[in-house]
Tab-separated table of C-alpha atoms and ligand atoms in Angstrom:
chain	number	residue	atom	x	y	z
A	1468	MET	CA	232.033	76.731	277.550
A	1469	LYS	CA	233.382	78.330	280.436
A	1470	THR	CA	237.121	79.173	280.424
A	1471	ALA	CA	239.280	78.710	283.370
A	1472	LYS	CA	239.228	81.648	285.762
A	1473	LYS	CA	242.644	83.353	285.568
A	1474	SER	CA	244.018	84.840	288.765
A	1475	PRO	CA	244.846	88.447	288.516
A	1476	PRO	CA	248.269	89.086	287.667
A	1477	SER	CA	250.708	89.340	290.628
A	1478	THR	CA	251.894	92.718	291.708
A	1479	GLU	CA	254.461	91.346	294.163
A	1480	PRO	CA	257.921	92.213	293.333
A	1481	GLN	CA	259.570	89.316	291.362
A	1482	GLY	CA	262.995	88.103	292.065
A	1483	ALA	CA	263.697	90.699	294.784
A	1484	PRO	CA	266.081	89.715	297.688
A	1485	PRO	CA	264.420	88.908	300.738
A	1486	VAL	CA	263.495	92.257	302.848
A	1487	ARG	CA	265.746	92.783	305.888
A	1488	HIS	CA	264.395	94.051	309.148
A	1489	TYR	CA	266.067	95.620	312.096
A	1490	LEU	CA	263.611	94.312	314.921
A	1491	GLN	CA	266.316	93.567	317.414
A	1492	PHE	CA	270.086	94.067	317.833
A	1493	SER	CA	270.802	90.478	316.944
A	1494	ASP	CA	269.118	90.816	313.613
A	1495	PHE	CA	272.425	91.843	312.209
A	1496	SER	CA	275.730	89.967	312.414
A	1497	THR	CA	278.739	91.440	314.058
A	1498	GLU	CA	280.292	92.176	310.767
A	1499	GLU	CA	277.135	94.219	309.669
A	1500	THR	CA	276.909	96.003	313.063
A	1501	ARG	CA	280.608	97.036	312.769
A	1502	TYR	CA	279.937	98.252	309.067
A	1503	LEU	CA	276.938	100.369	310.492
A	1504	LEU	CA	279.116	101.931	313.134
A	1505	ASP	CA	281.895	102.826	310.521
A	1506	ARG	CA	279.430	104.056	307.999
A	1507	THR	CA	277.901	106.302	310.931
A	1508	ALA	CA	281.137	108.078	311.308
A	1509	VAL	CA	281.357	108.880	307.479
A	1510	ILE	CA	277.726	110.050	307.260
A	1511	LYS	CA	278.058	112.065	310.313
A	1512	ASN	CA	281.147	113.852	309.055
A	1513	LYS	CA	279.522	114.718	305.896
A	1514	PHE	CA	276.664	116.284	307.746
A	1515	LYS	CA	278.945	118.141	310.037
A	1516	THR	CA	281.034	119.469	307.121
A	1517	PHE	CA	277.945	120.378	304.886
A	1518	VAL	CA	278.516	117.775	302.402
A	1519	ARG	CA	275.207	116.915	300.895
A	1520	HIS	CA	274.330	113.163	301.175
A	1521	GLN	CA	270.948	112.331	299.523
A	1522	PRO	CA	270.879	108.796	298.579
A	1523	LEU	CA	267.265	108.383	299.661
A	1524	ALA	CA	265.702	111.069	297.174
A	1525	ASP	CA	262.160	110.078	296.396
A	1526	ARG	CA	261.859	107.395	299.196
A	1527	THR	CA	259.445	107.702	301.979
A	1528	LEU	CA	259.792	106.505	305.658
A	1529	ALA	CA	256.497	105.684	307.496
A	1530	MET	CA	256.807	106.281	311.233
A	1531	ILE	CA	254.151	104.678	313.361
A	1532	PHE	CA	254.138	105.823	317.091
A	1533	GLU	CA	251.935	103.928	319.548
A	1534	LYS	CA	253.876	105.364	322.633
A	1535	ALA	CA	255.384	108.953	323.040
A	1536	SER	CA	258.620	110.051	321.696
A	1537	THR	CA	260.809	113.145	321.371
A	1538	ARG	CA	264.290	111.926	320.241
A	1539	THR	CA	263.019	108.920	318.011
A	1540	ARG	CA	260.659	111.036	316.104
A	1541	VAL	CA	262.974	113.964	315.566
A	1542	SER	CA	265.948	111.781	314.702
A	1543	PHE	CA	264.225	109.799	312.180
A	1544	GLU	CA	262.408	112.673	310.587
A	1545	ALA	CA	265.350	115.007	310.459
A	1546	GLY	CA	267.658	112.132	309.370
A	1547	MET	CA	265.288	111.167	306.440
A	1548	TYR	CA	265.001	114.623	305.118
A	1549	GLN	CA	268.696	115.129	305.337
A	1550	MET	CA	268.912	112.034	303.126
A	1551	GLY	CA	266.527	113.493	300.429
A	1552	GLY	CA	263.673	111.414	301.544
A	1553	SER	CA	260.395	112.328	303.173
A	1554	VAL	CA	258.197	110.846	306.151
A	1555	VAL	CA	254.610	110.075	307.097
A	1556	HIS	CA	253.792	110.151	310.700
A	1557	LEU	CA	251.128	108.011	312.125
A	1558	THR	CA	249.963	107.433	315.623
A	1559	THR	CA	247.385	105.077	317.094
A	1560	GLY	CA	244.995	107.881	317.826
A	1561	ASP	CA	244.945	109.376	314.267
A	1562	SER	CA	244.955	106.384	312.116
A	1563	GLN	CA	242.967	103.097	311.676
A	1564	LEU	CA	245.493	101.116	313.820
A	1565	GLY	CA	243.676	102.588	316.843
A	1566	ARG	CA	240.430	101.409	315.368
A	1567	ALA	CA	241.308	97.812	315.404
A	1568	GLU	CA	242.319	97.482	311.732
A	1569	PRO	CA	244.465	94.372	311.736
A	1570	ILE	CA	248.168	95.080	312.047
A	1571	GLU	CA	248.604	92.515	309.075
A	1572	ASP	CA	246.344	94.712	306.881
A	1573	SER	CA	248.121	97.888	307.850
A	1574	ALA	CA	251.341	96.292	306.993
A	1575	ARG	CA	250.313	95.315	303.574
A	1576	VAL	CA	248.844	98.724	302.913
A	1577	ILE	CA	251.547	100.850	304.449
A	1578	SER	CA	254.437	98.891	302.827
A	1579	ARG	CA	252.923	99.361	299.331
A	1580	MET	CA	253.137	103.218	299.428
A	1581	THR	CA	256.491	103.693	301.569
A	1582	ASP	CA	259.990	102.450	301.287
A	1583	LEU	CA	260.756	101.801	304.975
A	1584	VAL	CA	258.695	101.589	308.301
A	1585	MET	CA	259.736	102.575	311.770
A	1586	ILE	CA	257.426	101.269	314.550
A	1587	ARG	CA	257.431	102.122	318.235
A	1588	THR	CA	254.992	100.012	320.037
A	1589	TYR	CA	254.218	97.571	322.928
A	1590	GLU	CA	254.740	93.837	322.493
A	1591	GLN	CA	257.694	92.758	320.226
A	1592	THR	CA	255.259	90.131	318.658
A	1593	LYS	CA	253.374	93.310	317.233
A	1594	ILE	CA	256.195	94.644	315.272
A	1595	GLU	CA	257.101	90.915	314.260
A	1596	ARG	CA	253.449	90.472	312.818
A	1597	PHE	CA	253.866	93.833	310.934
A	1598	ALA	CA	257.268	92.908	309.387
A	1599	ALA	CA	256.042	89.480	308.451
A	1600	HIS	CA	253.483	91.311	306.126
A	1601	SER	CA	255.524	94.106	305.058
A	1602	ARG	CA	257.222	94.506	301.644
A	1603	VAL	CA	259.598	96.964	302.907
A	1604	PRO	CA	262.104	96.948	305.748
A	1605	VAL	CA	260.867	97.486	309.323
A	1606	ILE	CA	262.784	99.267	312.092
A	1607	ASN	CA	262.119	98.819	315.917
A	1608	GLY	CA	261.833	102.352	317.092
A	1609	LEU	CA	261.224	100.884	320.772
A	1610	THR	CA	259.216	97.867	321.890
A	1611	ASN	CA	258.556	96.634	325.433
A	1612	GLU	CA	261.222	94.088	324.885
A	1613	PHE	CA	263.974	95.924	322.807
A	1614	HIS	CA	265.459	99.322	321.691
A	1615	PRO	CA	268.095	98.433	319.105
A	1616	CYS	CA	268.564	101.957	317.528
A	1617	GLN	CA	269.370	103.553	320.907
A	1618	ILE	CA	272.029	100.926	321.656
A	1619	LEU	CA	273.445	101.469	318.292
A	1620	ALA	CA	273.741	105.231	319.224
A	1621	ASP	CA	275.059	104.458	322.584
A	1622	ILE	CA	277.974	102.177	321.286
A	1623	PHE	CA	278.822	104.598	318.516
A	1624	THR	CA	278.976	107.378	321.197
A	1625	TYR	CA	281.315	105.097	323.312
A	1626	ILE	CA	283.427	104.667	320.204
A	1627	GLU	CA	283.696	108.364	319.675
A	1628	HIS	CA	284.900	109.169	323.053
A	1629	ARG	CA	286.928	106.127	324.043
A	1630	GLY	CA	287.774	103.863	320.937
A	1631	PRO	CA	286.665	100.147	320.381
A	1632	ILE	CA	284.272	98.732	322.933
A	1633	ALA	CA	285.256	95.222	322.513
A	1634	GLY	CA	286.807	93.901	325.842
A	1635	LYS	CA	285.427	96.826	327.755
A	1636	THR	CA	282.988	96.769	330.838
A	1637	VAL	CA	279.466	98.159	330.589
A	1638	THR	CA	277.555	98.348	333.784
A	1639	TRP	CA	273.752	98.716	333.548
A	1640	VAL	CA	272.173	99.891	336.831
A	1641	GLY	CA	268.360	99.750	337.364
A	1642	ASP	CA	265.476	98.129	335.482
A	1643	GLY	CA	265.980	94.889	333.424
A	1644	ASN	CA	263.875	96.547	330.584
A	1645	ASN	CA	264.169	96.966	326.864
A	1646	MET	CA	267.431	98.807	326.936
A	1647	ALA	CA	269.079	96.157	329.303
A	1648	ASN	CA	267.867	93.421	327.026
A	1649	THR	CA	269.383	95.067	324.063
A	1650	TRP	CA	272.687	95.761	325.910
A	1651	LEU	CA	272.886	92.096	326.535
A	1652	GLN	CA	272.510	91.255	322.777
A	1653	ALA	CA	275.181	93.757	322.087
A	1654	ALA	CA	277.653	92.433	324.421
A	1655	ALA	CA	277.320	88.977	322.689
A	1656	LEU	CA	277.638	90.420	319.345
A	1657	LEU	CA	280.480	92.878	319.786
A	1658	GLY	CA	282.433	91.056	322.591
A	1659	PHE	CA	282.323	93.384	325.681
A	1660	HIS	CA	281.527	92.664	329.235
A	1661	LEU	CA	278.083	93.552	330.535
A	1662	ARG	CA	277.351	93.652	334.328
A	1663	VAL	CA	273.693	94.302	335.273
A	1664	SER	CA	272.356	95.101	338.633
A	1665	THR	CA	268.843	95.354	339.167
A	1666	PRO	CA	266.484	95.095	342.331
A	1667	ARG	CA	265.082	91.625	342.914
A	1668	GLY	CA	262.071	90.745	340.822
A	1669	TYR	CA	263.392	93.281	337.874
A	1670	GLU	CA	266.069	91.223	336.511
A	1671	VAL	CA	266.870	90.894	332.781
A	1672	ASP	CA	265.087	87.929	331.262
A	1673	GLU	CA	267.752	86.052	329.471
A	1674	LYS	CA	265.137	84.222	327.374
A	1675	ILE	CA	263.819	87.442	325.967
A	1676	ALA	CA	267.166	88.611	324.974
A	1677	ALA	CA	267.867	85.034	323.683
A	1678	VAL	CA	271.595	85.389	324.215
A	1679	PRO	CA	273.390	82.303	323.374
A	1680	SER	CA	275.140	80.511	326.487
A	1681	ASN	CA	278.415	81.045	324.818
A	1682	MET	CA	278.757	85.036	324.718
A	1683	GLY	CA	281.950	84.634	322.450
A	1684	SER	CA	284.564	87.129	323.790
A	1685	GLY	CA	281.880	89.080	325.691
A	1686	SER	CA	280.226	88.041	329.004
A	1687	TYR	CA	277.213	88.839	331.196
A	1688	ARG	CA	277.034	88.971	334.930
A	1689	ALA	CA	274.186	89.848	337.282
A	1690	PHE	CA	275.083	91.682	340.442
A	1691	SER	CA	272.580	92.330	343.487
A	1692	ASN	CA	274.752	95.184	344.741
A	1693	PRO	CA	274.884	98.140	342.368
A	1694	LYS	CA	278.081	99.555	343.504
A	1695	GLU	CA	279.997	96.413	343.171
A	1696	ALA	CA	278.746	96.188	339.564
A	1697	CYS	CA	280.251	99.594	338.925
A	1698	GLU	CA	283.651	98.567	340.030
A	1699	ASP	CA	286.120	99.428	337.366
A	1700	ALA	CA	283.505	99.922	334.668
A	1701	ASP	CA	284.274	101.910	331.508
A	1702	LEU	CA	280.870	102.862	331.061
A	1703	VAL	CA	277.806	103.126	333.637
A	1704	THR	CA	274.416	103.487	332.162
A	1705	THR	CA	270.959	103.608	333.556
A	1706	ASP	CA	267.232	104.367	332.451
A	1707	VAL	CA	263.967	105.294	334.057
A	1708	TRP	CA	262.593	103.167	336.879
A	1709	THR	CA	259.349	102.835	334.967
A	1710	SER	CA	259.184	102.558	331.349
A	1711	MET	CA	256.247	103.509	329.038
A	1712	GLY	CA	253.440	101.107	329.432
A	1713	PHE	CA	254.267	100.165	333.072
A	1714	GLU	CA	252.986	103.486	334.805
A	1715	ALA	CA	250.432	101.531	337.072
A	1716	GLU	CA	253.613	100.084	338.647
A	1717	ASN	CA	255.160	103.657	339.412
A	1718	GLU	CA	254.817	103.895	343.295
A	1719	VAL	CA	256.039	100.281	343.731
A	1720	ARG	CA	258.889	100.766	341.566
A	1721	ARG	CA	259.838	103.938	343.034
A	1722	LYS	CA	260.363	102.044	346.346
A	1723	ALA	CA	262.140	99.003	344.940
A	1724	PHE	CA	264.578	100.951	342.995
A	1725	ALA	CA	265.613	103.646	345.587
A	1726	ALA	CA	269.206	102.022	346.026
A	1727	TRP	CA	269.763	101.891	342.243
A	1728	ARG	CA	270.235	105.675	341.508
A	1729	VAL	CA	273.571	106.491	339.813
A	1730	ASP	CA	275.056	109.174	341.862
A	1731	SER	CA	278.631	110.262	342.349
A	1732	ASP	CA	279.246	107.460	345.058
A	1733	LEU	CA	278.465	104.756	342.621
A	1734	MET	CA	280.418	106.499	339.765
A	1735	SER	CA	283.257	106.695	342.202
A	1736	ALA	CA	283.518	102.819	341.888
A	1737	ALA	CA	283.979	102.761	338.317
A	1738	LYS	CA	287.228	103.771	336.166
A	1739	PRO	CA	288.060	107.515	336.756
A	1740	ASP	CA	287.454	108.197	333.185
A	1741	ALA	CA	284.250	106.130	333.048
A	1742	LEU	CA	281.477	107.561	330.845
A	1743	PHE	CA	277.813	107.896	331.920
A	1744	MET	CA	274.998	107.408	329.550
A	1745	HIS	CA	271.218	107.549	329.697
A	1746	CYS	CA	268.927	107.221	326.732
A	1747	LEU	CA	266.766	109.925	328.087
A	1748	PRO	CA	264.200	111.166	329.147
A	1749	ALA	CA	265.716	111.237	332.714
A	1750	HIS	CA	264.277	111.876	336.066
A	1751	ARG	CA	267.042	113.744	337.992
A	1752	GLY	CA	266.839	112.655	341.625
A	1753	GLU	CA	265.407	109.135	340.746
A	1754	GLU	CA	267.582	106.919	338.623
A	1755	VAL	CA	270.289	109.386	338.285
A	1756	SER	CA	271.405	112.459	340.364
A	1757	ALA	CA	271.717	115.758	338.676
A	1758	GLU	CA	275.502	115.915	339.597
A	1759	VAL	CA	276.023	112.793	337.454
A	1760	ILE	CA	273.876	113.487	334.530
A	1761	ASP	CA	274.977	117.117	334.277
A	1762	GLY	CA	278.576	116.250	335.288
A	1763	PRO	CA	281.808	115.857	333.275
A	1764	GLN	CA	281.427	112.105	332.769
A	1765	SER	CA	278.001	112.380	331.140
A	1766	VAL	CA	277.790	112.169	327.329
A	1767	VAL	CA	273.932	112.051	327.259
A	1768	TRP	CA	273.511	114.815	324.633
A	1769	ASP	CA	276.010	113.174	322.106
A	1770	GLU	CA	273.997	109.966	322.770
A	1771	ALA	CA	270.876	111.644	321.708
A	1772	GLU	CA	272.450	113.397	318.722
A	1773	ASN	CA	273.860	110.211	317.571
A	1774	ARG	CA	270.571	108.496	317.240
A	1775	MET	CA	270.288	110.488	314.142
A	1776	HIS	CA	273.525	109.607	312.598
A	1777	VAL	CA	273.318	105.935	313.253
A	1778	GLN	CA	269.838	105.693	311.898
A	1779	LYS	CA	270.946	107.383	308.666
A	1780	ALA	CA	273.486	104.818	308.161
A	1781	LEU	CA	270.881	102.077	309.129
A	1782	MET	CA	268.258	103.422	306.529
A	1783	GLU	CA	270.766	103.696	303.981
A	1784	TYR	CA	271.925	100.096	304.687
A	1785	LEU	CA	268.470	98.610	304.605
A	1786	LEU	CA	267.598	100.370	301.415
A	1787	LEU	CA	270.669	100.318	299.373
A	1788	GLY	CA	272.888	98.016	301.070
A	1789	ARG	CA	276.664	98.435	301.700
A	1790	GLN	CA	278.136	101.427	300.289
A	1791	PRO	CA	281.717	101.261	298.858
B	2058	CP	N1	265.766	107.703	323.918
B	2058	CP	C1	264.498	107.644	323.244
B	2058	CP	O1	264.074	106.856	322.439
B	2058	CP	O2	263.818	108.849	323.488
B	2058	CP	P1	262.332	109.231	322.959
B	2058	CP	O3	261.379	108.333	323.861
B	2058	CP	O4	262.233	110.567	323.258
B	2058	CP	O5	262.184	108.857	321.605
B	2059	NVA	N1	262.994	102.162	328.858
B	2059	NVA	C1	262.232	103.289	328.360
B	2059	NVA	C2	262.962	103.927	327.362
B	2059	NVA	C3	262.478	105.214	326.960
B	2059	NVA	C4	263.171	105.805	325.707
B	2059	NVA	C5	260.827	103.002	327.970
B	2059	NVA	O1	260.524	101.982	327.388
B	2059	NVA	O2	259.891	103.781	328.261
């Protein structure tokens, strides 16, 4: 007599709470985002005063890069080591990801051996597919559509220099790209006013950002004239004219964006104490003049450093939840 075939015992974690991911800025509530920003200040202060903070001992972060990076790699890697953990670095070229192993299978395998995954890739759908098959939290380290860790760092930097961002005016000059989409989500979540000026044909796609028609206490307005968009702004920010993955459009974009350079004339329309930000890498003489990026209103180096501090708070939150 044949006995019924038993399925192998499940190795899925039982009774565990659903895994949280950070794939776009709007994945967290206003309240959670405020917690992260407050927690970043605590974690940064510990680091600056040589107080050890190692809640992620024995934990491993997998970092998957399908596009180039300096800041994202260094900030995640250094941040994870500082918190007592370790990292595994993968690229398309040196892993089976580049040899057509399905993203779902990669997610199943990588998330069985590591505790967190950070991915920089092309389409947002790719990171969503990975997350859907991952046992562990997945963080967006930049996609064509979004760059949430950068905007967290930018907002933390604004708060450090000028206090709360709610009610302030942020002007985005240039491409309606991953950064612009994420600023739009942040304005809705944190209640500030976002003005965006792009050349025609490069507007922000409001459907991608999926911002509700009611922006709460925040607002969004598009301008065709970049100087008008900068009037009385508290923060002026821009990015490269050609993002990674769009290099074939370089020459066309160079012409289209020529009037969207942040220079001292544009900055003169903003408030006298307005800050300038750029996620970097920057091209002096293209999207920003040297006098602005290297001038007294620029906080780009703080912005870059703060990537590490906000991401430490993010990784701690995703793995350990809210700290007392
Ligand atoms: N700003 C930013 O994400 O920089 P990298 O491309 O160097 O990571
Ligand atoms: N928008 C740029 C940001 C680089 C950090 C890009 O996607 O290439």
